[in-house]
Amino acid sequence: MKRLLTLVATLALVVAVRADAVTYKIDPVHSSVGFSLRHLVSKFSASFTKVEGAVTFDAAAPEASSVEATVSIGSVSTANEKREGHLKSPDFFDEAKFPTATFKSTAWKKTGENTFDVAGDLTIKGVTKPVTLQVTLLGTGPGMGGATVSGWEATTKINRNDFGVSYGPKILGDEVTLNIAIEAGHKPAAAAKS
């Protein structure tokens, strides 16, 4: 009987901890994935402007948090239509064959008051590699329609050749810096029905 009570108490504790987890839906209108790399002797920057997915964040147990995101390759923005077309071509991201890039977390580690190392699998052009994002929770607050909004930023560096993006080795650098800005919202069930 004592063992049964201990088991019930443990399960109740697990449920209570999981109750702290909140799932925020990524707002594609207010989120983006920027990238930059060397171009000759200067730097080239661009961004993907359509990002979808969700962040499930557990403030009480950050290691139980998770994130999944999908980036539309067709949303690449460089302020130059011809250059955008080239980036969508087989020379670079090959949008026709690989219309999206994805990230799925595998582990969260708290590194500061609002900072985390988030390990996960990044897939670009059908190639999946492990990466670690340095993530900052910028804050949470009230949003539109009763929603709670969370703001995040993340950064990491990858080698583009690891993902089969090897065009222009004499013109472009291999190391790519990713700068990610995410706004995501959570609407309680009661607010969602109203």
PDB file of C-alpha atoms in Angstrom:
ATOM      1  CA  MET A   1       0.000   0.000   0.000  1.00  0.00           C
ATOM      2  CA  LYS A   2       2.792   2.391   0.888  1.00  0.00           C
ATOM      3  CA  ARG A   3       4.492   1.634  -2.426  1.00  0.00           C
ATOM      4  CA  LEU A   4       1.239   2.340  -4.278  1.00  0.00           C
ATOM      5  CA  LEU A   5       0.830   5.680  -2.530  1.00  0.00           C
ATOM      6  CA  THR A   6       4.408   6.591  -3.420  1.00  0.00           C
ATOM      7  CA  LEU A   7       3.741   5.738  -7.060  1.00  0.00           C
ATOM      8  CA  VAL A   8       0.563   7.825  -7.112  1.00  0.00           C
ATOM      9  CA  ALA A   9       2.381  10.774  -5.520  1.00  0.00           C
ATOM     10  CA  THR A  10       5.184  10.503  -8.074  1.00  0.00           C
ATOM     11  CA  LEU A  11       2.731  10.440 -10.982  1.00  0.00           C
ATOM     12  CA  ALA A  12       0.911  13.443  -9.545  1.00  0.00           C
ATOM     13  CA  LEU A  13       4.200  15.330  -9.334  1.00  0.00           C
ATOM     14  CA  VAL A  14       5.021  14.499 -12.956  1.00  0.00           C
ATOM     15  CA  VAL A  15       1.599  15.701 -14.086  1.00  0.00           C
ATOM     16  CA  ALA A  16       2.003  18.911 -12.064  1.00  0.00           C
ATOM     17  CA  VAL A  17       5.382  19.615 -13.627  1.00  0.00           C
ATOM     18  CA  ARG A  18       4.085  18.953 -17.152  1.00  0.00           C
ATOM     19  CA  ALA A  19       1.167  21.295 -16.437  1.00  0.00           C
ATOM     20  CA  ASP A  20       3.710  24.122 -16.406  1.00  0.00           C
ATOM     21  CA  ALA A  21       4.587  23.492 -20.058  1.00  0.00           C
ATOM     22  CA  VAL A  22       3.033  25.986 -22.476  1.00  0.00           C
ATOM     23  CA  THR A  23       2.928  25.497 -26.233  1.00  0.00           C
ATOM     24  CA  TYR A  24       3.401  28.669 -28.259  1.00  0.00           C
ATOM     25  CA  LYS A  25       2.543  28.660 -31.954  1.00  0.00           C
ATOM     26  CA  ILE A  26       5.134  30.455 -34.077  1.00  0.00           C
ATOM     27  CA  ASP A  27       3.746  33.564 -35.777  1.00  0.00           C
ATOM     28  CA  PRO A  28       5.070  33.472 -39.370  1.00  0.00           C
ATOM     29  CA  VAL A  29       4.315  37.174 -39.844  1.00  0.00           C
ATOM     30  CA  HIS A  30       6.614  38.223 -36.993  1.00  0.00           C
ATOM     31  CA  SER A  31       9.336  35.581 -37.266  1.00  0.00           C
ATOM     32  CA  SER A  32      12.318  35.127 -39.555  1.00  0.00           C
ATOM     33  CA  VAL A  33      15.556  33.226 -40.049  1.00  0.00           C
ATOM     34  CA  GLY A  34      18.440  35.419 -41.127  1.00  0.00           C
ATOM     35  CA  PHE A  35      21.736  34.142 -42.471  1.00  0.00           C
ATOM     36  CA  SER A  36      25.036  35.770 -43.339  1.00  0.00           C
ATOM     37  CA  LEU A  37      28.352  34.674 -44.800  1.00  0.00           C
ATOM     38  CA  ARG A  38      31.465  36.107 -46.395  1.00  0.00           C
ATOM     39  CA  HIS A  39      31.146  37.366 -49.976  1.00  0.00           C
ATOM     40  CA  LEU A  40      34.598  38.142 -51.432  1.00  0.00           C
ATOM     41  CA  VAL A  41      35.964  40.607 -48.843  1.00  0.00           C
ATOM     42  CA  SER A  42      32.629  41.713 -47.388  1.00  0.00           C
ATOM     43  CA  LYS A  43      29.523  40.067 -45.942  1.00  0.00           C
ATOM     44  CA  PHE A  44      26.261  38.991 -47.566  1.00  0.00           C
ATOM     45  CA  SER A  45      23.047  38.792 -45.554  1.00  0.00           C
ATOM     46  CA  ALA A  46      19.575  37.488 -46.361  1.00  0.00           C
ATOM     47  CA  SER A  47      16.588  36.007 -44.576  1.00  0.00           C
ATOM     48  CA  PHE A  48      13.726  33.567 -44.824  1.00  0.00           C
ATOM     49  CA  THR A  49      10.511  35.344 -43.918  1.00  0.00           C
ATOM     50  CA  LYS A  50       8.107  32.407 -43.527  1.00  0.00           C
ATOM     51  CA  VAL A  51       8.670  30.289 -40.425  1.00  0.00           C
ATOM     52  CA  GLU A  52       6.053  27.985 -38.909  1.00  0.00           C
ATOM     53  CA  GLY A  53       6.010  25.579 -35.984  1.00  0.00           C
ATOM     54  CA  ALA A  54       5.718  25.582 -32.217  1.00  0.00           C
ATOM     55  CA  VAL A  55       7.733  26.105 -29.049  1.00  0.00           C
ATOM     56  CA  THR A  56       6.697  24.095 -25.999  1.00  0.00           C
ATOM     57  CA  PHE A  57       8.358  25.753 -23.028  1.00  0.00           C
ATOM     58  CA  ASP A  58       8.394  24.477 -19.469  1.00  0.00           C
ATOM     59  CA  ALA A  59       9.732  27.213 -17.186  1.00  0.00           C
ATOM     60  CA  ALA A  60       9.825  24.855 -14.202  1.00  0.00           C
ATOM     61  CA  ALA A  61      11.729  22.174 -16.102  1.00  0.00           C
ATOM     62  CA  PRO A  62      13.395  23.722 -19.168  1.00  0.00           C
ATOM     63  CA  GLU A  63      14.989  20.397 -20.076  1.00  0.00           C
ATOM     64  CA  ALA A  64      11.467  19.165 -20.893  1.00  0.00           C
ATOM     65  CA  SER A  65      10.952  21.948 -23.456  1.00  0.00           C
ATOM     66  CA  SER A  66      10.923  21.417 -27.206  1.00  0.00           C
ATOM     67  CA  VAL A  67      10.731  23.269 -30.497  1.00  0.00           C
ATOM     68  CA  GLU A  68       9.905  22.302 -34.042  1.00  0.00           C
ATOM     69  CA  ALA A  69      10.126  24.771 -36.910  1.00  0.00           C
ATOM     70  CA  THR A  70       9.700  24.663 -40.671  1.00  0.00           C
ATOM     71  CA  VAL A  71      11.182  27.315 -42.952  1.00  0.00           C
ATOM     72  CA  SER A  72       9.839  27.951 -46.444  1.00  0.00           C
ATOM     73  CA  ILE A  73      12.756  28.149 -48.895  1.00  0.00           C
ATOM     74  CA  GLY A  74      10.566  30.147 -51.267  1.00  0.00           C
ATOM     75  CA  SER A  75      10.380  32.961 -48.714  1.00  0.00           C
ATOM     76  CA  VAL A  76      14.060  33.858 -49.079  1.00  0.00           C
ATOM     77  CA  SER A  77      14.472  37.628 -49.206  1.00  0.00           C
ATOM     78  CA  THR A  78      17.546  39.552 -50.390  1.00  0.00           C
ATOM     79  CA  ALA A  79      16.058  42.747 -51.878  1.00  0.00           C
ATOM     80  CA  ASN A  80      17.093  41.433 -55.308  1.00  0.00           C
ATOM     81  CA  GLU A  81      14.714  39.236 -57.322  1.00  0.00           C
ATOM     82  CA  LYS A  82      17.406  37.753 -59.571  1.00  0.00           C
ATOM     83  CA  ARG A  83      19.565  36.802 -56.588  1.00  0.00           C
ATOM     84  CA  GLU A  84      16.575  35.268 -54.826  1.00  0.00           C
ATOM     85  CA  GLY A  85      15.903  33.146 -57.903  1.00  0.00           C
ATOM     86  CA  HIS A  86      19.508  31.945 -57.872  1.00  0.00           C
ATOM     87  CA  LEU A  87      19.287  30.999 -54.187  1.00  0.00           C
ATOM     88  CA  LYS A  88      16.179  28.921 -54.949  1.00  0.00           C
ATOM     89  CA  SER A  89      17.968  27.108 -57.798  1.00  0.00           C
ATOM     90  CA  PRO A  90      19.889  23.790 -57.581  1.00  0.00           C
ATOM     91  CA  ASP A  91      23.103  25.825 -57.132  1.00  0.00           C
ATOM     92  CA  PHE A  92      21.951  26.622 -53.609  1.00  0.00           C
ATOM     93  CA  PHE A  93      18.765  25.445 -51.849  1.00  0.00           C
ATOM     94  CA  ASP A  94      17.019  23.708 -54.790  1.00  0.00           C
ATOM     95  CA  GLU A  95      13.520  24.775 -53.779  1.00  0.00           C
ATOM     96  CA  ALA A  96      11.847  22.568 -56.407  1.00  0.00           C
ATOM     97  CA  LYS A  97      13.169  19.406 -54.721  1.00  0.00           C
ATOM     98  CA  PHE A  98      13.489  20.688 -51.165  1.00  0.00           C
ATOM     99  CA  PRO A  99      10.823  23.355 -50.505  1.00  0.00           C
ATOM    100  CA  THR A 100      11.444  23.497 -46.757  1.00  0.00           C
ATOM    101  CA  ALA A 101      14.186  23.351 -44.152  1.00  0.00           C
ATOM    102  CA  THR A 102      13.389  22.076 -40.662  1.00  0.00           C
ATOM    103  CA  PHE A 103      14.699  22.112 -37.106  1.00  0.00           C
ATOM    104  CA  LYS A 104      13.594  19.724 -34.357  1.00  0.00           C
ATOM    105  CA  SER A 105      15.090  19.991 -30.887  1.00  0.00           C
ATOM    106  CA  THR A 106      16.488  16.972 -29.071  1.00  0.00           C
ATOM    107  CA  ALA A 107      17.681  18.587 -25.809  1.00  0.00           C
ATOM    108  CA  TRP A 108      17.425  21.856 -23.860  1.00  0.00           C
ATOM    109  CA  LYS A 109      19.995  23.027 -21.334  1.00  0.00           C
ATOM    110  CA  LYS A 110      19.544  26.124 -19.185  1.00  0.00           C
ATOM    111  CA  THR A 111      22.682  28.294 -19.284  1.00  0.00           C
ATOM    112  CA  GLY A 112      21.464  31.487 -17.608  1.00  0.00           C
ATOM    113  CA  GLU A 113      18.387  33.267 -16.309  1.00  0.00           C
ATOM    114  CA  ASN A 114      16.727  33.342 -19.738  1.00  0.00           C
ATOM    115  CA  THR A 115      19.304  31.600 -21.921  1.00  0.00           C
ATOM    116  CA  PHE A 116      19.517  28.040 -23.171  1.00  0.00           C
ATOM    117  CA  ASP A 117      21.580  25.759 -25.356  1.00  0.00           C
ATOM    118  CA  VAL A 118      19.100  23.948 -27.565  1.00  0.00           C
ATOM    119  CA  ALA A 119      20.469  20.936 -29.409  1.00  0.00           C
ATOM    120  CA  GLY A 120      18.581  19.530 -32.349  1.00  0.00           C
ATOM    121  CA  ASP A 121      18.493  18.221 -35.884  1.00  0.00           C
ATOM    122  CA  LEU A 122      18.703  20.733 -38.731  1.00  0.00           C
ATOM    123  CA  THR A 123      17.636  19.525 -42.174  1.00  0.00           C
ATOM    124  CA  ILE A 124      18.556  21.462 -45.323  1.00  0.00           C
ATOM    125  CA  LYS A 125      18.349  20.008 -48.860  1.00  0.00           C
ATOM    126  CA  GLY A 126      17.435  16.630 -47.393  1.00  0.00           C
ATOM    127  CA  VAL A 127      20.590  16.481 -45.263  1.00  0.00           C
ATOM    128  CA  THR A 128      20.184  16.300 -41.483  1.00  0.00           C
ATOM    129  CA  LYS A 129      22.964  17.385 -39.130  1.00  0.00           C
ATOM    130  CA  PRO A 130      23.077  18.033 -35.372  1.00  0.00           C
ATOM    131  CA  VAL A 131      23.418  21.680 -34.349  1.00  0.00           C
ATOM    132  CA  THR A 132      23.200  23.622 -31.096  1.00  0.00           C
ATOM    133  CA  LEU A 133      21.387  26.945 -30.933  1.00  0.00           C
ATOM    134  CA  GLN A 134      22.228  29.608 -28.364  1.00  0.00           C
ATOM    135  CA  VAL A 135      18.715  30.712 -27.418  1.00  0.00           C
ATOM    136  CA  THR A 136      17.448  33.687 -25.422  1.00  0.00           C
ATOM    137  CA  LEU A 137      13.904  34.097 -24.148  1.00  0.00           C
ATOM    138  CA  LEU A 138      13.330  37.823 -24.625  1.00  0.00           C
ATOM    139  CA  GLY A 139      10.133  37.821 -22.617  1.00  0.00           C
ATOM    140  CA  THR A 140       6.458  36.953 -22.448  1.00  0.00           C
ATOM    141  CA  GLY A 141       3.430  39.194 -22.239  1.00  0.00           C
ATOM    142  CA  PRO A 142      -0.161  39.797 -23.288  1.00  0.00           C
ATOM    143  CA  GLY A 143      -0.956  39.665 -26.985  1.00  0.00           C
ATOM    144  CA  MET A 144      -4.027  40.114 -29.149  1.00  0.00           C
ATOM    145  CA  GLY A 145      -7.293  38.345 -28.387  1.00  0.00           C
ATOM    146  CA  GLY A 146      -6.322  37.062 -24.968  1.00  0.00           C
ATOM    147  CA  ALA A 147      -3.193  35.313 -26.174  1.00  0.00           C
ATOM    148  CA  THR A 148       0.130  35.245 -24.356  1.00  0.00           C
ATOM    149  CA  VAL A 149       3.074  36.100 -26.601  1.00  0.00           C
ATOM    150  CA  SER A 150       6.668  34.962 -26.191  1.00  0.00           C
ATOM    151  CA  GLY A 151       9.700  36.403 -27.954  1.00  0.00           C
ATOM    152  CA  TRP A 152      12.846  34.430 -28.733  1.00  0.00           C
ATOM    153  CA  GLU A 153      16.136  34.917 -30.484  1.00  0.00           C
ATOM    154  CA  ALA A 154      18.685  32.266 -31.383  1.00  0.00           C
ATOM    155  CA  THR A 155      21.981  32.019 -33.178  1.00  0.00           C
ATOM    156  CA  THR A 156      24.387  29.365 -34.370  1.00  0.00           C
ATOM    157  CA  LYS A 157      27.007  28.766 -37.039  1.00  0.00           C
ATOM    158  CA  ILE A 158      27.017  25.998 -39.637  1.00  0.00           C
ATOM    159  CA  ASN A 159      29.187  24.933 -42.562  1.00  0.00           C
ATOM    160  CA  ARG A 160      27.100  25.176 -45.725  1.00  0.00           C
ATOM    161  CA  ASN A 161      29.062  22.363 -47.376  1.00  0.00           C
ATOM    162  CA  ASP A 162      27.726  19.966 -44.730  1.00  0.00           C
ATOM    163  CA  PHE A 163      24.292  20.438 -46.282  1.00  0.00           C
ATOM    164  CA  GLY A 164      25.309  20.204 -49.918  1.00  0.00           C
ATOM    165  CA  VAL A 165      25.283  23.968 -50.516  1.00  0.00           C
ATOM    166  CA  SER A 166      28.728  24.313 -52.059  1.00  0.00           C
ATOM    167  CA  TYR A 167      28.322  26.755 -54.948  1.00  0.00           C
ATOM    168  CA  GLY A 168      30.983  29.453 -55.411  1.00  0.00           C
ATOM    169  CA  PRO A 169      33.785  28.297 -53.085  1.00  0.00           C
ATOM    170  CA  LYS A 170      36.101  31.064 -54.322  1.00  0.00           C
ATOM    171  CA  ILE A 171      33.446  33.731 -53.860  1.00  0.00           C
ATOM    172  CA  LEU A 172      31.514  32.684 -50.778  1.00  0.00           C
ATOM    173  CA  GLY A 173      32.697  31.632 -47.333  1.00  0.00           C
ATOM    174  CA  ASP A 174      31.870  28.210 -45.929  1.00  0.00           C
ATOM    175  CA  GLU A 175      30.761  29.360 -42.471  1.00  0.00           C
ATOM    176  CA  VAL A 176      27.190  30.629 -42.254  1.00  0.00           C
ATOM    177  CA  THR A 177      25.813  32.480 -39.240  1.00  0.00           C
ATOM    178  CA  LEU A 178      22.123  31.942 -38.531  1.00  0.00           C
ATOM    179  CA  ASN A 179      20.208  34.608 -36.605  1.00  0.00           C
ATOM    180  CA  ILE A 180      16.678  33.588 -35.721  1.00  0.00           C
ATOM    181  CA  ALA A 181      13.885  35.827 -34.439  1.00  0.00           C
ATOM    182  CA  ILE A 182      10.695  34.159 -33.223  1.00  0.00           C
ATOM    183  CA  GLU A 183       7.433  35.547 -31.925  1.00  0.00           C
ATOM    184  CA  ALA A 184       5.024  32.856 -30.780  1.00  0.00           C
ATOM    185  CA  GLY A 185       1.633  32.953 -29.130  1.00  0.00           C
ATOM    186  CA  HIS A 186      -0.377  30.779 -26.767  1.00  0.00           C
ATOM    187  CA  LYS A 187      -4.128  31.151 -26.545  1.00  0.00           C
ATOM    188  CA  PRO A 188      -5.819  29.480 -23.542  1.00  0.00           C
ATOM    189  CA  ALA A 189      -8.666  27.129 -24.416  1.00  0.00           C
ATOM    190  CA  ALA A 190     -11.290  29.480 -22.964  1.00  0.00           C
ATOM    191  CA  ALA A 191      -9.970  32.417 -25.003  1.00  0.00           C
ATOM    192  CA  ALA A 192      -9.666  30.274 -28.126  1.00  0.00           C
ATOM    193  CA  LYS A 193     -13.394  29.388 -27.974  1.00  0.00           C
ATOM    194  CA  SER A 194     -14.547  32.971 -27.519  1.00  0.00           C
TER     195      SER A 194
END
